[in-house]
Amino acid sequence: MRQLTTPREEQRLLTAVASAEETDLLAEVVELRARNEQLGHALASRAVIDQARGMLMALAPCSSERAWDLLVDVSQHCNIKLRDVTAALVATTKDEALPEPIQRELRRGLRRLHQEDRR
């Protein structure tokens, strides 16, 4: 997703307007654009997270909540953002290798799930 204005452009726009009312309006537009961009990133990340969650539900098999917990655990143990962990997992469907730290933690987590199910 492309950023609509750079901070430098925003500053130039804010200083170019004449009235305080126009300045407030322009500041609101800049804020709304930033919020819109953040929401776009969140929606894109959410789709990938849901795909990875579905993959784990099929692999384990487990509930959606347990798949979520497993992804969060992997993310925390690897110190890698959740969206990056899930993107790496989904990328394996396109023949990309899963990074070793994620692979190791995912294996551990799946073993824990399996052991819990035996009890």
mmCIF file with all atom_site columns, C-alpha atoms in Angstrom:
data_model
loop_
_atom_site.group_PDB
_atom_site.id
_atom_site.type_symbol
_atom_site.label_atom_id
_atom_site.label_alt_id
_atom_site.label_comp_id
_atom_site.label_asym_id
_atom_site.label_entity_id
_atom_site.label_seq_id
_atom_site.pdbx_PDB_ins_code
_atom_site.Cartn_x
_atom_site.Cartn_y
_atom_site.Cartn_z
_atom_site.occupancy
_atom_site.B_iso_or_equiv
_atom_site.pdbx_formal_charge
_atom_site.auth_seq_id
_atom_site.auth_comp_id
_atom_site.auth_asym_id
_atom_site.auth_atom_id
_atom_site.pdbx_PDB_model_num
ATOM 1   C CA . MET A 1 1   ? 0.000  0.000   0.000  1.00 0.00 ? 1   MET A CA 1
ATOM 2   C CA . ARG A 1 2   ? 1.413  3.392   -0.995 1.00 0.00 ? 2   ARG A CA 1
ATOM 3   C CA . GLN A 1 3   ? 1.640  6.224   1.506  1.00 0.00 ? 3   GLN A CA 1
ATOM 4   C CA . LEU A 1 4   ? -0.352 9.165   0.156  1.00 0.00 ? 4   LEU A CA 1
ATOM 5   C CA . THR A 1 5   ? 1.791  11.972  1.537  1.00 0.00 ? 5   THR A CA 1
ATOM 6   C CA . THR A 1 6   ? 5.213  12.079  3.107  1.00 0.00 ? 6   THR A CA 1
ATOM 7   C CA . PRO A 1 7   ? 5.793  13.925  6.394  1.00 0.00 ? 7   PRO A CA 1
ATOM 8   C CA . ARG A 1 8   ? 7.634  16.651  4.463  1.00 0.00 ? 8   ARG A CA 1
ATOM 9   C CA . GLU A 1 9   ? 4.698  17.108  2.073  1.00 0.00 ? 9   GLU A CA 1
ATOM 10  C CA . GLU A 1 10  ? 2.295  17.205  5.019  1.00 0.00 ? 10  GLU A CA 1
ATOM 11  C CA . GLN A 1 11  ? 4.323  19.945  6.694  1.00 0.00 ? 11  GLN A CA 1
ATOM 12  C CA . ARG A 1 12  ? 4.471  21.940  3.462  1.00 0.00 ? 12  ARG A CA 1
ATOM 13  C CA . LEU A 1 13  ? 0.692  21.657  3.081  1.00 0.00 ? 13  LEU A CA 1
ATOM 14  C CA . LEU A 1 14  ? 0.073  22.688  6.679  1.00 0.00 ? 14  LEU A CA 1
ATOM 15  C CA . THR A 1 15  ? 2.248  25.781  6.393  1.00 0.00 ? 15  THR A CA 1
ATOM 16  C CA . ALA A 1 16  ? 0.819  26.784  3.009  1.00 0.00 ? 16  ALA A CA 1
ATOM 17  C CA . VAL A 1 17  ? -2.760 27.259  4.170  1.00 0.00 ? 17  VAL A CA 1
ATOM 18  C CA . ALA A 1 18  ? -3.878 30.713  5.206  1.00 0.00 ? 18  ALA A CA 1
ATOM 19  C CA . SER A 1 19  ? -6.502 30.348  7.925  1.00 0.00 ? 19  SER A CA 1
ATOM 20  C CA . ALA A 1 20  ? -6.570 28.408  11.191 1.00 0.00 ? 20  ALA A CA 1
ATOM 21  C CA . GLU A 1 21  ? -9.786 26.717  10.037 1.00 0.00 ? 21  GLU A CA 1
ATOM 22  C CA . GLU A 1 22  ? -8.089 25.466  6.868  1.00 0.00 ? 22  GLU A CA 1
ATOM 23  C CA . THR A 1 23  ? -5.101 24.316  8.942  1.00 0.00 ? 23  THR A CA 1
ATOM 24  C CA . ASP A 1 24  ? -7.382 22.303  11.233 1.00 0.00 ? 24  ASP A CA 1
ATOM 25  C CA . LEU A 1 25  ? -9.158 20.770  8.263  1.00 0.00 ? 25  LEU A CA 1
ATOM 26  C CA . LEU A 1 26  ? -5.899 19.851  6.555  1.00 0.00 ? 26  LEU A CA 1
ATOM 27  C CA . ALA A 1 27  ? -4.507 18.372  9.783  1.00 0.00 ? 27  ALA A CA 1
ATOM 28  C CA . GLU A 1 28  ? -7.635 16.229  10.026 1.00 0.00 ? 28  GLU A CA 1
ATOM 29  C CA . VAL A 1 29  ? -7.215 15.061  6.423  1.00 0.00 ? 29  VAL A CA 1
ATOM 30  C CA . VAL A 1 30  ? -3.593 14.113  7.120  1.00 0.00 ? 30  VAL A CA 1
ATOM 31  C CA . GLU A 1 31  ? -4.631 12.217  10.268 1.00 0.00 ? 31  GLU A CA 1
ATOM 32  C CA . LEU A 1 32  ? -7.440 10.408  8.433  1.00 0.00 ? 32  LEU A CA 1
ATOM 33  C CA . ARG A 1 33  ? -5.074 9.381   5.637  1.00 0.00 ? 33  ARG A CA 1
ATOM 34  C CA . ALA A 1 34  ? -2.636 7.953   8.182  1.00 0.00 ? 34  ALA A CA 1
ATOM 35  C CA . ARG A 1 35  ? -5.437 6.096   9.965  1.00 0.00 ? 35  ARG A CA 1
ATOM 36  C CA . ASN A 1 36  ? -6.740 4.765   6.652  1.00 0.00 ? 36  ASN A CA 1
ATOM 37  C CA . GLU A 1 37  ? -3.280 3.471   5.772  1.00 0.00 ? 37  GLU A CA 1
ATOM 38  C CA . GLN A 1 38  ? -2.966 1.776   9.179  1.00 0.00 ? 38  GLN A CA 1
ATOM 39  C CA . LEU A 1 39  ? -6.341 0.098   8.747  1.00 0.00 ? 39  LEU A CA 1
ATOM 40  C CA . GLY A 1 40  ? -5.340 -1.140  5.307  1.00 0.00 ? 40  GLY A CA 1
ATOM 41  C CA . HIS A 1 41  ? -2.211 -2.737  6.751  1.00 0.00 ? 41  HIS A CA 1
ATOM 42  C CA . ALA A 1 42  ? -4.235 -4.263  9.592  1.00 0.00 ? 42  ALA A CA 1
ATOM 43  C CA . LEU A 1 43  ? -6.742 -5.796  7.174  1.00 0.00 ? 43  LEU A CA 1
ATOM 44  C CA . ALA A 1 44  ? -3.993 -7.258  5.007  1.00 0.00 ? 44  ALA A CA 1
ATOM 45  C CA . SER A 1 45  ? -2.225 -8.685  8.068  1.00 0.00 ? 45  SER A CA 1
ATOM 46  C CA . ARG A 1 46  ? -5.474 -10.119 9.403  1.00 0.00 ? 46  ARG A CA 1
ATOM 47  C CA . ALA A 1 47  ? -6.117 -12.101 6.229  1.00 0.00 ? 47  ALA A CA 1
ATOM 48  C CA . VAL A 1 48  ? -2.665 -13.690 6.400  1.00 0.00 ? 48  VAL A CA 1
ATOM 49  C CA . ILE A 1 49  ? -3.073 -14.429 10.115 1.00 0.00 ? 49  ILE A CA 1
ATOM 50  C CA . ASP A 1 50  ? -6.409 -16.132 9.433  1.00 0.00 ? 50  ASP A CA 1
ATOM 51  C CA . GLN A 1 51  ? -4.863 -18.208 6.624  1.00 0.00 ? 51  GLN A CA 1
ATOM 52  C CA . ALA A 1 52  ? -2.047 -19.362 8.907  1.00 0.00 ? 52  ALA A CA 1
ATOM 53  C CA . ARG A 1 53  ? -4.544 -20.133 11.640 1.00 0.00 ? 53  ARG A CA 1
ATOM 54  C CA . GLY A 1 54  ? -6.516 -22.290 9.211  1.00 0.00 ? 54  GLY A CA 1
ATOM 55  C CA . MET A 1 55  ? -3.355 -24.106 8.180  1.00 0.00 ? 55  MET A CA 1
ATOM 56  C CA . LEU A 1 56  ? -2.627 -24.987 11.804 1.00 0.00 ? 56  LEU A CA 1
ATOM 57  C CA . MET A 1 57  ? -6.204 -26.070 12.404 1.00 0.00 ? 57  MET A CA 1
ATOM 58  C CA . ALA A 1 58  ? -5.823 -28.529 9.521  1.00 0.00 ? 58  ALA A CA 1
ATOM 59  C CA . LEU A 1 59  ? -2.338 -29.685 10.559 1.00 0.00 ? 59  LEU A CA 1
ATOM 60  C CA . ALA A 1 60  ? -2.829 -30.138 14.290 1.00 0.00 ? 60  ALA A CA 1
ATOM 61  C CA . PRO A 1 61  ? -5.979 -30.560 14.180 1.00 0.00 ? 61  PRO A CA 1
ATOM 62  C CA . CYS A 1 62  ? -7.074 -28.026 16.774 1.00 0.00 ? 62  CYS A CA 1
ATOM 63  C CA . SER A 1 63  ? -9.592 -25.291 17.451 1.00 0.00 ? 63  SER A CA 1
ATOM 64  C CA . SER A 1 64  ? -9.248 -21.779 16.131 1.00 0.00 ? 64  SER A CA 1
ATOM 65  C CA . GLU A 1 65  ? -8.371 -20.527 19.624 1.00 0.00 ? 65  GLU A CA 1
ATOM 66  C CA . ARG A 1 66  ? -5.615 -23.108 20.071 1.00 0.00 ? 66  ARG A CA 1
ATOM 67  C CA . ALA A 1 67  ? -4.199 -22.292 16.643 1.00 0.00 ? 67  ALA A CA 1
ATOM 68  C CA . TRP A 1 68  ? -4.159 -18.602 17.608 1.00 0.00 ? 68  TRP A CA 1
ATOM 69  C CA . ASP A 1 69  ? -2.415 -19.378 20.902 1.00 0.00 ? 69  ASP A CA 1
ATOM 70  C CA . LEU A 1 70  ? 0.168  -21.484 19.094 1.00 0.00 ? 70  LEU A CA 1
ATOM 71  C CA . LEU A 1 71  ? 0.924  -18.708 16.600 1.00 0.00 ? 71  LEU A CA 1
ATOM 72  C CA . VAL A 1 72  ? 1.266  -16.174 19.414 1.00 0.00 ? 72  VAL A CA 1
ATOM 73  C CA . ASP A 1 73  ? 3.600  -18.530 21.313 1.00 0.00 ? 73  ASP A CA 1
ATOM 74  C CA . VAL A 1 74  ? 5.780  -19.048 18.246 1.00 0.00 ? 74  VAL A CA 1
ATOM 75  C CA . SER A 1 75  ? 5.898  -15.303 17.684 1.00 0.00 ? 75  SER A CA 1
ATOM 76  C CA . GLN A 1 76  ? 6.891  -14.613 21.280 1.00 0.00 ? 76  GLN A CA 1
ATOM 77  C CA . HIS A 1 77  ? 9.491  -17.384 21.530 1.00 0.00 ? 77  HIS A CA 1
ATOM 78  C CA . CYS A 1 78  ? 11.117 -16.327 18.262 1.00 0.00 ? 78  CYS A CA 1
ATOM 79  C CA . ASN A 1 79  ? 10.774 -12.621 19.028 1.00 0.00 ? 79  ASN A CA 1
ATOM 80  C CA . ILE A 1 80  ? 9.260  -12.134 15.570 1.00 0.00 ? 80  ILE A CA 1
ATOM 81  C CA . LYS A 1 81  ? 6.091  -10.147 14.925 1.00 0.00 ? 81  LYS A CA 1
ATOM 82  C CA . LEU A 1 82  ? 2.974  -12.274 14.565 1.00 0.00 ? 82  LEU A CA 1
ATOM 83  C CA . ARG A 1 83  ? 2.274  -10.939 11.079 1.00 0.00 ? 83  ARG A CA 1
ATOM 84  C CA . ASP A 1 84  ? 5.787  -11.987 9.992  1.00 0.00 ? 84  ASP A CA 1
ATOM 85  C CA . VAL A 1 85  ? 5.435  -15.472 11.502 1.00 0.00 ? 85  VAL A CA 1
ATOM 86  C CA . THR A 1 86  ? 2.115  -15.991 9.765  1.00 0.00 ? 86  THR A CA 1
ATOM 87  C CA . ALA A 1 87  ? 3.385  -14.580 6.456  1.00 0.00 ? 87  ALA A CA 1
ATOM 88  C CA . ALA A 1 88  ? 6.303  -17.031 6.574  1.00 0.00 ? 88  ALA A CA 1
ATOM 89  C CA . LEU A 1 89  ? 3.937  -19.916 7.288  1.00 0.00 ? 89  LEU A CA 1
ATOM 90  C CA . VAL A 1 90  ? 1.578  -18.967 4.457  1.00 0.00 ? 90  VAL A CA 1
ATOM 91  C CA . ALA A 1 91  ? 4.567  -18.522 2.107  1.00 0.00 ? 91  ALA A CA 1
ATOM 92  C CA . THR A 1 92  ? 5.331  -22.228 2.517  1.00 0.00 ? 92  THR A CA 1
ATOM 93  C CA . THR A 1 93  ? 2.334  -22.862 0.258  1.00 0.00 ? 93  THR A CA 1
ATOM 94  C CA . LYS A 1 94  ? 4.403  -21.231 -2.498 1.00 0.00 ? 94  LYS A CA 1
ATOM 95  C CA . ASP A 1 95  ? 7.394  -23.503 -1.873 1.00 0.00 ? 95  ASP A CA 1
ATOM 96  C CA . GLU A 1 96  ? 9.240  -21.014 0.343  1.00 0.00 ? 96  GLU A CA 1
ATOM 97  C CA . ALA A 1 97  ? 11.148 -22.523 3.232  1.00 0.00 ? 97  ALA A CA 1
ATOM 98  C CA . LEU A 1 98  ? 9.988  -21.780 6.745  1.00 0.00 ? 98  LEU A CA 1
ATOM 99  C CA . PRO A 1 99  ? 12.789 -20.022 8.666  1.00 0.00 ? 99  PRO A CA 1
ATOM 100 C CA . GLU A 1 100 ? 14.491 -22.399 11.102 1.00 0.00 ? 100 GLU A CA 1
ATOM 101 C CA . PRO A 1 101 ? 13.587 -20.551 14.340 1.00 0.00 ? 101 PRO A CA 1
ATOM 102 C CA . ILE A 1 102 ? 9.903  -20.502 13.367 1.00 0.00 ? 102 ILE A CA 1
ATOM 103 C CA . GLN A 1 103 ? 10.068 -24.120 12.271 1.00 0.00 ? 103 GLN A CA 1
ATOM 104 C CA . ARG A 1 104 ? 11.659 -25.156 15.577 1.00 0.00 ? 104 ARG A CA 1
ATOM 105 C CA . GLU A 1 105 ? 9.136  -23.303 17.743 1.00 0.00 ? 105 GLU A CA 1
ATOM 106 C CA . LEU A 1 106 ? 6.216  -24.491 15.643 1.00 0.00 ? 106 LEU A CA 1
ATOM 107 C CA . ARG A 1 107 ? 7.375  -28.092 16.084 1.00 0.00 ? 107 ARG A CA 1
ATOM 108 C CA . ARG A 1 108 ? 7.612  -27.579 19.852 1.00 0.00 ? 108 ARG A CA 1
ATOM 109 C CA . GLY A 1 109 ? 4.181  -26.019 19.974 1.00 0.00 ? 109 GLY A CA 1
ATOM 110 C CA . LEU A 1 110 ? 2.594  -28.774 17.915 1.00 0.00 ? 110 LEU A CA 1
ATOM 111 C CA . ARG A 1 111 ? 4.199  -31.376 20.208 1.00 0.00 ? 111 ARG A CA 1
ATOM 112 C CA . ARG A 1 112 ? 2.744  -29.613 23.247 1.00 0.00 ? 112 ARG A CA 1
ATOM 113 C CA . LEU A 1 113 ? -0.700 -29.580 21.638 1.00 0.00 ? 113 LEU A CA 1
ATOM 114 C CA . HIS A 1 114 ? -0.426 -33.289 20.844 1.00 0.00 ? 114 HIS A CA 1
ATOM 115 C CA . GLN A 1 115 ? 0.617  -34.096 24.400 1.00 0.00 ? 115 GLN A CA 1
ATOM 116 C CA . GLU A 1 116 ? -2.257 -32.056 25.839 1.00 0.00 ? 116 GLU A CA 1
ATOM 117 C CA . ASP A 1 117 ? -4.707 -33.958 23.636 1.00 0.00 ? 117 ASP A CA 1
ATOM 118 C CA . ARG A 1 118 ? -3.449 -37.297 24.985 1.00 0.00 ? 118 ARG A CA 1
ATOM 119 C CA . ARG A 1 119 ? -4.332 -36.348 28.556 1.00 0.00 ? 119 ARG A CA 1
#
